[in-house]
Amino acid sequence: MLNYLWSFMIIFSIFISGFTGGMRDLTTSALTASQNAVELCIKMGGIVALWMGVMRIAEKAHLIDVLARKMTPLLDFLFPDVPREHAARKYIATNLIANFLGLGWAATPPGLKAMLELQKLNLDKKRATHAMCMFLIINISSVQLISINMISYRTSYGSANPTEIIAPCIIATCFSTVAAVTFAKLMYRRKK
Amino acid sequence: MLTAFVWLSDWLIPIIILGIVIYGLLRNVNVYEAFIEGAADGLKVVFDILPTLIGLMMAVGMLRSSGALGGISNLIKPLISWSNFPSEVIPIALMRTFSSSAATGLILDAFKTYGPDSFIGRLVSVMFGCTETIFYTLSVYFMCIKIKDSRYTLAGAILATLVGIITSYYLTLWIFGI
């Protein structure tokens, strides 16, 4: 995917610049961009390290497991087809909590395990179940509380108030997640 | 209402840090050691994405300087002229659904061109926080269990993303103004 996208961006810009005569500018901006990337990494490194340090404390205190266990009523509502004692529940909960805390790397492995477990409950192995659809739609609607990467980019580019986007992000996330859940629930009712 | 938003944005990070440190202490975690360990991993994560960032920022920088990026938003402009939605943001929103790293390249370009505190800068910040990559996520998750028919997942994912984008636009407009 990125293979073609990246090649296309490079080839396309060089061709256009060839016609418009902006070759020198093109070279300069390619060179500056690579330097900017390194500067950005050094600047955002501090913020990401700070946040991951705090989140490591949460992980060591088993906060993810504790929060995941508190999700039973919510999971009853979202995944009525998945029995309470089923292993899929635990993985779904861990995935959602990790996503909520912005721990993307900690969210994917339990997410994939949740799909494997949901597949065991599936009668038609080629067709997605309602629980799978619900799980993935919620995942894509994004449930992240704070996007620390975005805050670090904003800081690096000299924003006067990099964290001012936290509240609107949370509200927009709520809207998209509510829309996602409503849609999935409606489809569930209709096709039942 | 707006004061509540400002308060939330200002207070949330310190509250989370406070809560986690106290919770860790109550659970007998060596919080300082855990923090240092996590911070070391955080630095590693950032420097692991550096090559990707160089590649994409370079490609986006070339697109910008060739005039192609401006050309694309000029092409889109008449299509969305009925709304006040900035046409410069459409390519970023589209890219977001395909690839998170390519979208990051475009967002950083927007920060550089318009500034993170401009309307466009704030809008893409909020948008990025409330959306996810669609196609990549779906293919990874469905491929691992060999599902062929994903039913209404794609429709739901696109709906959630659209709702996220529209909400971001009105919230940014309402909270920060143009």
Short mmCIF file of C-alpha atoms in Angstrom, two decimals:
data_model
loop_
_atom_site.label_atom_id
_atom_site.label_comp_id
_atom_site.label_asym_id
_atom_site.label_seq_id
_atom_site.Cartn_x
_atom_site.Cartn_y
_atom_site.Cartn_z
CA MET A 1 0.00 0.00 0.00
CA LEU A 2 2.53 2.60 1.16
CA ASN A 3 4.90 1.21 -1.43
CA TYR A 4 2.79 2.59 -4.31
CA LEU A 5 1.54 5.64 -2.44
CA TRP A 6 5.05 6.79 -1.57
CA SER A 7 6.44 6.11 -5.06
CA PHE A 8 3.50 7.96 -6.58
CA MET A 9 4.03 11.03 -4.37
CA ILE A 10 7.73 11.21 -5.26
CA ILE A 11 7.41 10.52 -9.00
CA PHE A 12 4.39 12.79 -9.41
CA SER A 13 6.04 15.76 -7.66
CA ILE A 14 9.27 15.41 -9.63
CA PHE A 15 7.33 15.33 -12.94
CA ILE A 16 5.24 18.37 -12.03
CA SER A 17 8.27 20.32 -10.85
CA GLY A 18 9.99 19.39 -14.10
CA PHE A 19 7.20 21.11 -16.04
CA THR A 20 6.81 24.12 -13.78
CA GLY A 21 10.54 24.67 -13.37
CA GLY A 22 10.49 24.41 -9.59
CA MET A 23 13.23 21.78 -9.42
CA ARG A 24 15.51 23.73 -7.09
CA ASP A 25 12.66 24.36 -4.62
CA LEU A 26 11.73 20.70 -4.79
CA THR A 27 15.25 19.62 -3.88
CA THR A 28 15.45 22.14 -1.06
CA SER A 29 12.14 21.06 0.44
CA ALA A 30 13.02 17.36 0.22
CA LEU A 31 16.29 18.05 2.06
CA THR A 32 14.67 20.34 4.64
CA ALA A 33 11.86 17.84 5.25
CA SER A 34 14.32 15.10 6.16
CA GLN A 35 16.01 17.43 8.64
CA ASN A 36 12.64 18.51 10.03
CA ALA A 37 11.79 14.86 10.65
CA VAL A 38 14.89 14.40 12.81
CA GLU A 39 14.24 17.63 14.71
CA LEU A 40 10.63 16.59 15.24
CA CYS A 41 11.67 13.20 16.65
CA ILE A 42 14.02 14.82 19.13
CA LYS A 43 11.37 17.32 20.24
CA MET A 44 8.50 14.85 20.47
CA GLY A 45 10.75 12.18 22.01
CA GLY A 46 10.57 13.93 25.37
CA ILE A 47 6.79 14.10 25.47
CA VAL A 48 6.24 10.55 24.26
CA ALA A 49 8.84 9.26 26.76
CA LEU A 50 7.12 11.17 29.58
CA TRP A 51 3.72 9.75 28.70
CA MET A 52 4.94 6.20 28.22
CA GLY A 53 6.75 6.46 31.55
CA VAL A 54 3.50 7.34 33.30
CA MET A 55 1.62 4.63 31.41
CA ARG A 56 4.23 2.05 32.42
CA ILE A 57 3.36 2.81 36.05
CA ALA A 58 -0.29 2.14 35.16
CA GLU A 59 0.67 -1.14 33.50
CA LYS A 60 2.79 -2.27 36.46
CA ALA A 61 -0.06 -1.44 38.84
CA HIS A 62 -2.30 -3.68 36.63
CA LEU A 63 -4.62 -0.77 35.98
CA ILE A 64 -5.58 -2.18 32.58
CA ASP A 65 -6.82 -5.46 34.14
CA VAL A 66 -8.63 -3.64 36.93
CA LEU A 67 -10.45 -1.34 34.51
CA ALA A 68 -11.13 -4.23 32.10
CA ARG A 69 -12.90 -6.14 34.88
CA LYS A 70 -15.17 -3.17 35.56
CA MET A 71 -16.47 -3.25 32.00
CA THR A 72 -18.92 -6.16 32.40
CA PRO A 73 -22.15 -4.07 32.26
CA LEU A 74 -20.93 -2.21 29.18
CA LEU A 75 -19.90 -5.46 27.47
CA ASP A 76 -23.32 -6.98 28.33
CA PHE A 77 -24.89 -4.13 26.38
CA LEU A 78 -22.45 -4.12 23.44
CA PHE A 79 -21.93 -7.86 23.03
CA PRO A 80 -25.08 -9.66 24.19
CA ASP A 81 -24.13 -12.71 22.07
CA VAL A 82 -20.83 -13.27 23.87
CA PRO A 83 -21.31 -15.23 27.13
CA ARG A 84 -19.90 -13.58 30.27
CA GLU A 85 -17.40 -16.32 31.03
CA HIS A 86 -16.13 -16.53 27.44
CA ALA A 87 -12.43 -15.68 26.88
CA ALA A 88 -13.35 -13.21 24.12
CA ARG A 89 -14.77 -10.87 26.78
CA LYS A 90 -11.43 -10.48 28.54
CA TYR A 91 -9.56 -9.72 25.31
CA ILE A 92 -12.20 -7.25 24.10
CA ALA A 93 -12.08 -5.43 27.44
CA THR A 94 -8.27 -5.28 27.46
CA ASN A 95 -8.22 -4.02 23.88
CA LEU A 96 -10.79 -1.28 24.55
CA ILE A 97 -9.06 -0.10 27.74
CA ALA A 98 -5.63 -0.05 26.08
CA ASN A 99 -7.10 1.97 23.20
CA PHE A 100 -8.80 4.29 25.66
CA LEU A 101 -5.49 4.99 27.40
CA GLY A 102 -3.78 5.49 24.03
CA LEU A 103 -1.59 2.38 24.36
CA GLY A 104 -1.87 1.31 20.72
CA TRP A 105 0.91 -1.24 20.94
CA ALA A 106 -0.81 -2.90 23.92
CA ALA A 107 -4.19 -2.92 22.14
CA THR A 108 -3.48 -4.87 18.96
CA PRO A 109 -2.42 -8.27 20.43
CA PRO A 110 -5.53 -8.66 22.63
CA GLY A 111 -7.61 -7.28 19.74
CA LEU A 112 -6.43 -10.07 17.44
CA LYS A 113 -6.95 -12.64 20.21
CA ALA A 114 -10.48 -11.32 20.69
CA MET A 115 -11.18 -11.91 16.99
CA LEU A 116 -9.85 -15.48 17.25
CA GLU A 117 -12.09 -16.13 20.25
CA LEU A 118 -15.11 -14.57 18.53
CA GLN A 119 -14.45 -16.81 15.55
CA LYS A 120 -14.91 -19.83 17.84
CA LEU A 121 -18.48 -18.63 18.51
CA ASN A 122 -19.08 -18.15 14.79
CA LEU A 123 -21.17 -20.73 12.92
CA ASP A 124 -20.34 -19.50 9.42
CA LYS A 125 -16.55 -19.13 9.46
CA LYS A 126 -16.43 -16.95 6.34
CA ARG A 127 -18.98 -14.41 7.54
CA ALA A 128 -18.44 -11.86 10.30
CA THR A 129 -20.67 -12.10 13.39
CA HIS A 130 -22.48 -9.13 14.90
CA ALA A 131 -20.00 -9.11 17.77
CA MET A 132 -17.08 -8.84 15.32
CA CYS A 133 -18.74 -5.98 13.44
CA MET A 134 -19.49 -4.15 16.69
CA PHE A 135 -15.97 -4.68 18.00
CA LEU A 136 -14.25 -3.37 14.86
CA ILE A 137 -16.62 -0.45 14.32
CA ILE A 138 -15.96 0.70 17.90
CA ASN A 139 -12.22 0.28 17.37
CA ILE A 140 -12.30 2.43 14.23
CA SER A 141 -14.50 5.07 15.80
CA SER A 142 -11.51 5.63 18.12
CA VAL A 143 -12.02 5.60 21.87
CA GLN A 144 -8.75 7.28 22.77
CA LEU A 145 -8.88 9.66 25.73
CA ILE A 146 -5.76 11.71 24.91
CA SER A 147 -3.84 11.69 21.64
CA ILE A 148 -0.38 12.29 23.05
CA ASN A 149 1.23 12.10 19.60
CA MET A 150 -0.90 14.98 18.39
CA ILE A 151 0.01 17.03 21.46
CA SER A 152 3.70 16.35 20.86
CA TYR A 153 3.41 17.40 17.18
CA ARG A 154 1.61 20.58 18.20
CA THR A 155 4.29 21.37 20.78
CA SER A 156 7.07 20.72 18.26
CA TYR A 157 5.50 23.14 15.78
CA GLY A 158 5.32 25.90 18.38
CA SER A 159 1.65 25.88 19.38
CA ALA A 160 0.88 28.43 22.11
CA ASN A 161 -1.45 25.94 23.82
CA PRO A 162 -0.82 22.40 22.57
CA THR A 163 -3.31 20.73 24.94
CA GLU A 164 -6.27 22.98 24.02
CA ILE A 165 -7.51 20.24 21.66
CA ILE A 166 -8.05 17.67 24.45
CA ALA A 167 -11.66 18.61 25.27
CA PRO A 168 -12.87 18.89 21.64
CA CYS A 169 -11.09 15.59 20.84
CA ILE A 170 -12.92 13.82 23.67
CA ILE A 171 -16.30 15.22 22.62
CA ALA A 172 -15.75 14.38 18.93
CA THR A 173 -14.65 10.87 19.94
CA CYS A 174 -17.85 10.46 22.00
CA PHE A 175 -19.99 11.52 19.03
CA SER A 176 -18.27 9.17 16.60
CA THR A 177 -18.39 6.26 19.07
CA VAL A 178 -22.08 6.82 19.86
CA ALA A 179 -22.82 6.95 16.11
CA ALA A 180 -20.83 3.74 15.64
CA VAL A 181 -22.62 1.86 18.42
CA THR A 182 -26.06 3.10 17.35
CA PHE A 183 -25.45 2.02 13.76
CA ALA A 184 -24.19 -1.42 14.79
CA LYS A 185 -27.15 -1.90 17.16
CA LEU A 186 -29.63 -0.92 14.45
CA MET A 187 -28.08 -3.37 12.00
CA TYR A 188 -28.21 -6.04 14.68
CA ARG A 189 -31.93 -5.49 15.31
CA ARG A 190 -32.75 -5.36 11.61
CA LYS A 191 -30.97 -8.56 10.64
CA LYS A 192 -31.91 -10.58 13.71
CA MET B 1 -19.65 25.60 28.75
CA LEU B 2 -16.55 26.85 26.96
CA THR B 3 -14.83 27.43 30.32
CA ALA B 4 -15.51 23.81 31.18
CA PHE B 5 -13.75 22.73 27.98
CA VAL B 6 -10.75 24.93 28.73
CA TRP B 7 -10.67 23.55 32.26
CA LEU B 8 -10.80 19.96 31.01
CA SER B 9 -8.01 20.56 28.49
CA ASP B 10 -5.82 22.19 31.13
CA TRP B 11 -6.47 19.70 33.92
CA LEU B 12 -6.80 16.29 32.32
CA ILE B 13 -3.11 15.45 31.87
CA PRO B 14 -2.07 16.46 35.43
CA ILE B 15 -5.08 14.59 36.85
CA ILE B 16 -4.18 11.41 34.95
CA ILE B 17 -0.55 11.63 36.06
CA LEU B 18 -1.57 12.26 39.67
CA GLY B 19 -4.09 9.42 39.65
CA ILE B 20 -1.68 6.92 38.15
CA VAL B 21 1.24 7.82 40.44
CA ILE B 22 -0.94 7.58 43.56
CA TYR B 23 -2.55 4.34 42.36
CA GLY B 24 0.92 2.92 41.65
CA LEU B 25 2.16 3.87 45.13
CA LEU B 26 -0.91 2.25 46.73
CA ARG B 27 -0.20 -0.89 44.73
CA ASN B 28 3.42 -0.96 45.94
CA VAL B 29 4.85 -0.28 42.49
CA ASN B 30 8.26 1.36 42.37
CA VAL B 31 6.79 4.24 40.41
CA TYR B 32 10.04 6.02 39.66
CA GLU B 33 11.69 2.91 38.28
CA ALA B 34 8.60 2.07 36.23
CA PHE B 35 8.54 5.60 34.84
CA ILE B 36 12.22 5.46 33.80
CA GLU B 37 11.68 2.07 32.19
CA GLY B 38 8.64 3.26 30.24
CA ALA B 39 10.39 6.49 29.22
CA ALA B 40 13.29 4.46 27.80
CA ASP B 41 10.83 2.43 25.73
CA GLY B 42 9.09 5.64 24.66
CA LEU B 43 12.35 7.03 23.27
CA LYS B 44 12.91 3.78 21.43
CA VAL B 45 9.42 3.94 19.91
CA VAL B 46 10.01 7.49 18.68
CA PHE B 47 13.35 6.68 17.11
CA ASP B 48 11.91 3.54 15.54
CA ILE B 49 9.38 5.66 13.65
CA LEU B 50 12.05 8.15 12.55
CA PRO B 51 12.84 6.44 9.21
CA THR B 52 9.10 6.33 8.34
CA LEU B 53 8.79 9.97 9.29
CA ILE B 54 11.76 10.98 7.13
CA GLY B 55 10.35 9.09 4.14
CA LEU B 56 6.86 10.50 4.41
CA MET B 57 7.80 14.05 5.37
CA MET B 58 10.17 14.10 2.42
CA ALA B 59 7.46 12.86 0.02
CA VAL B 60 4.85 15.28 1.38
CA GLY B 61 7.38 18.15 1.30
CA MET B 62 8.01 17.39 -2.38
CA LEU B 63 4.27 17.27 -3.11
CA ARG B 64 3.84 20.63 -1.37
CA SER B 65 6.69 22.36 -3.20
CA SER B 66 5.71 20.96 -6.61
CA GLY B 67 2.34 22.64 -6.13
CA ALA B 68 0.51 19.29 -6.38
CA LEU B 69 -0.89 19.49 -2.85
CA GLY B 70 -2.28 22.99 -3.44
CA GLY B 71 -3.59 21.80 -6.82
CA ILE B 72 -5.47 18.89 -5.24
CA SER B 73 -7.24 21.15 -2.74
CA ASN B 74 -8.06 23.60 -5.55
CA LEU B 75 -9.63 20.73 -7.49
CA ILE B 76 -11.70 19.76 -4.46
CA LYS B 77 -12.73 23.34 -3.66
CA PRO B 78 -15.67 23.64 -6.11
CA LEU B 79 -17.03 20.27 -4.90
CA ILE B 80 -17.43 21.44 -1.32
CA SER B 81 -17.99 25.15 -1.92
CA TRP B 82 -21.54 24.80 -0.50
CA SER B 83 -19.99 24.27 2.95
CA ASN B 84 -17.29 26.28 4.65
CA PHE B 85 -15.20 23.18 5.23
CA PRO B 86 -11.60 24.03 4.25
CA SER B 87 -10.66 22.13 1.09
CA GLU B 88 -7.05 21.80 2.30
CA VAL B 89 -8.24 19.37 4.98
CA ILE B 90 -10.02 16.94 2.61
CA PRO B 91 -6.81 15.20 1.39
CA ILE B 92 -5.72 14.78 5.04
CA ALA B 93 -9.10 13.32 6.01
CA LEU B 94 -9.02 10.91 3.06
CA MET B 95 -5.46 9.86 3.77
CA ARG B 96 -6.34 9.24 7.41
CA THR B 97 -8.61 6.38 6.40
CA PHE B 98 -5.82 4.66 4.44
CA SER B 99 -2.61 5.19 6.32
CA SER B 100 -1.88 6.70 9.69
CA SER B 101 1.75 7.51 8.89
CA ALA B 102 1.02 9.16 5.53
CA ALA B 103 -1.71 11.22 7.25
CA THR B 104 0.84 12.23 9.88
CA GLY B 105 3.10 13.51 7.08
CA LEU B 106 0.23 15.63 5.71
CA ILE B 107 -0.72 16.93 9.16
CA LEU B 108 2.84 18.01 9.90
CA ASP B 109 2.88 19.75 6.52
CA ALA B 110 -0.34 21.56 7.48
CA PHE B 111 1.23 22.60 10.80
CA LYS B 112 4.24 23.92 8.93
CA THR B 113 2.22 25.71 6.23
CA TYR B 114 -0.69 27.11 8.29
CA GLY B 115 0.55 26.76 11.89
CA PRO B 116 -0.87 24.48 14.63
CA ASP B 117 -2.95 27.34 16.09
CA SER B 118 -4.67 28.23 12.80
CA PHE B 119 -8.21 27.02 12.08
CA ILE B 120 -6.86 24.31 9.77
CA GLY B 121 -4.19 23.33 12.32
CA ARG B 122 -6.74 22.96 15.11
CA LEU B 123 -9.24 21.16 12.90
CA VAL B 124 -6.76 18.50 11.78
CA SER B 125 -5.59 18.09 15.39
CA VAL B 126 -9.12 17.34 16.59
CA MET B 127 -9.89 15.20 13.54
CA PHE B 128 -6.79 13.09 13.99
CA GLY B 129 -7.67 12.50 17.65
CA CYS B 130 -11.15 11.15 16.92
CA THR B 131 -10.60 8.97 13.82
CA GLU B 132 -8.67 5.82 12.98
CA THR B 133 -7.34 4.17 9.85
CA ILE B 134 -10.20 2.14 8.37
CA PHE B 135 -8.96 -0.11 5.60
CA TYR B 136 -5.74 -1.22 7.23
CA THR B 137 -7.37 -2.04 10.56
CA LEU B 138 -10.21 -3.98 8.93
CA SER B 139 -7.91 -6.03 6.72
CA VAL B 140 -5.55 -6.92 9.58
CA TYR B 141 -8.36 -7.99 11.90
CA PHE B 142 -10.43 -9.90 9.37
CA MET B 143 -7.44 -11.49 7.65
CA CYS B 144 -6.20 -13.08 10.88
CA ILE B 145 -9.39 -15.17 11.10
CA LYS B 146 -9.98 -15.46 7.32
CA ILE B 147 -13.37 -13.74 7.23
CA LYS B 148 -14.50 -12.99 3.66
CA ASP B 149 -17.82 -11.25 4.32
CA SER B 150 -17.36 -8.30 6.67
CA ARG B 151 -21.07 -7.32 6.36
CA TYR B 152 -21.81 -3.83 7.70
CA THR B 153 -18.41 -3.21 9.32
CA LEU B 154 -17.11 -0.96 6.54
CA ALA B 155 -20.32 1.08 6.39
CA GLY B 156 -20.26 1.54 10.17
CA ALA B 157 -16.59 2.49 10.14
CA ILE B 158 -17.13 5.10 7.42
CA LEU B 159 -20.17 6.49 9.24
CA ALA B 160 -18.20 6.78 12.51
CA THR B 161 -15.38 8.56 10.69
CA LEU B 162 -17.74 10.99 8.94
CA VAL B 163 -19.49 11.80 12.22
CA GLY B 164 -16.05 12.36 13.79
CA ILE B 165 -14.97 14.73 11.00
CA ILE B 166 -18.20 16.74 11.00
CA THR B 167 -18.22 17.00 14.81
CA SER B 168 -14.58 18.10 14.76
CA TYR B 169 -15.39 20.84 12.27
CA TYR B 170 -18.28 22.32 14.25
CA LEU B 171 -16.50 21.96 17.60
CA THR B 172 -13.37 23.68 16.32
CA LEU B 173 -15.49 26.43 14.80
CA TRP B 174 -17.50 26.85 17.99
CA ILE B 175 -14.66 26.67 20.53
CA PHE B 176 -11.87 28.49 18.71
CA GLY B 177 -13.61 30.37 15.87
CA ILE B 178 -12.04 30.88 12.45
#
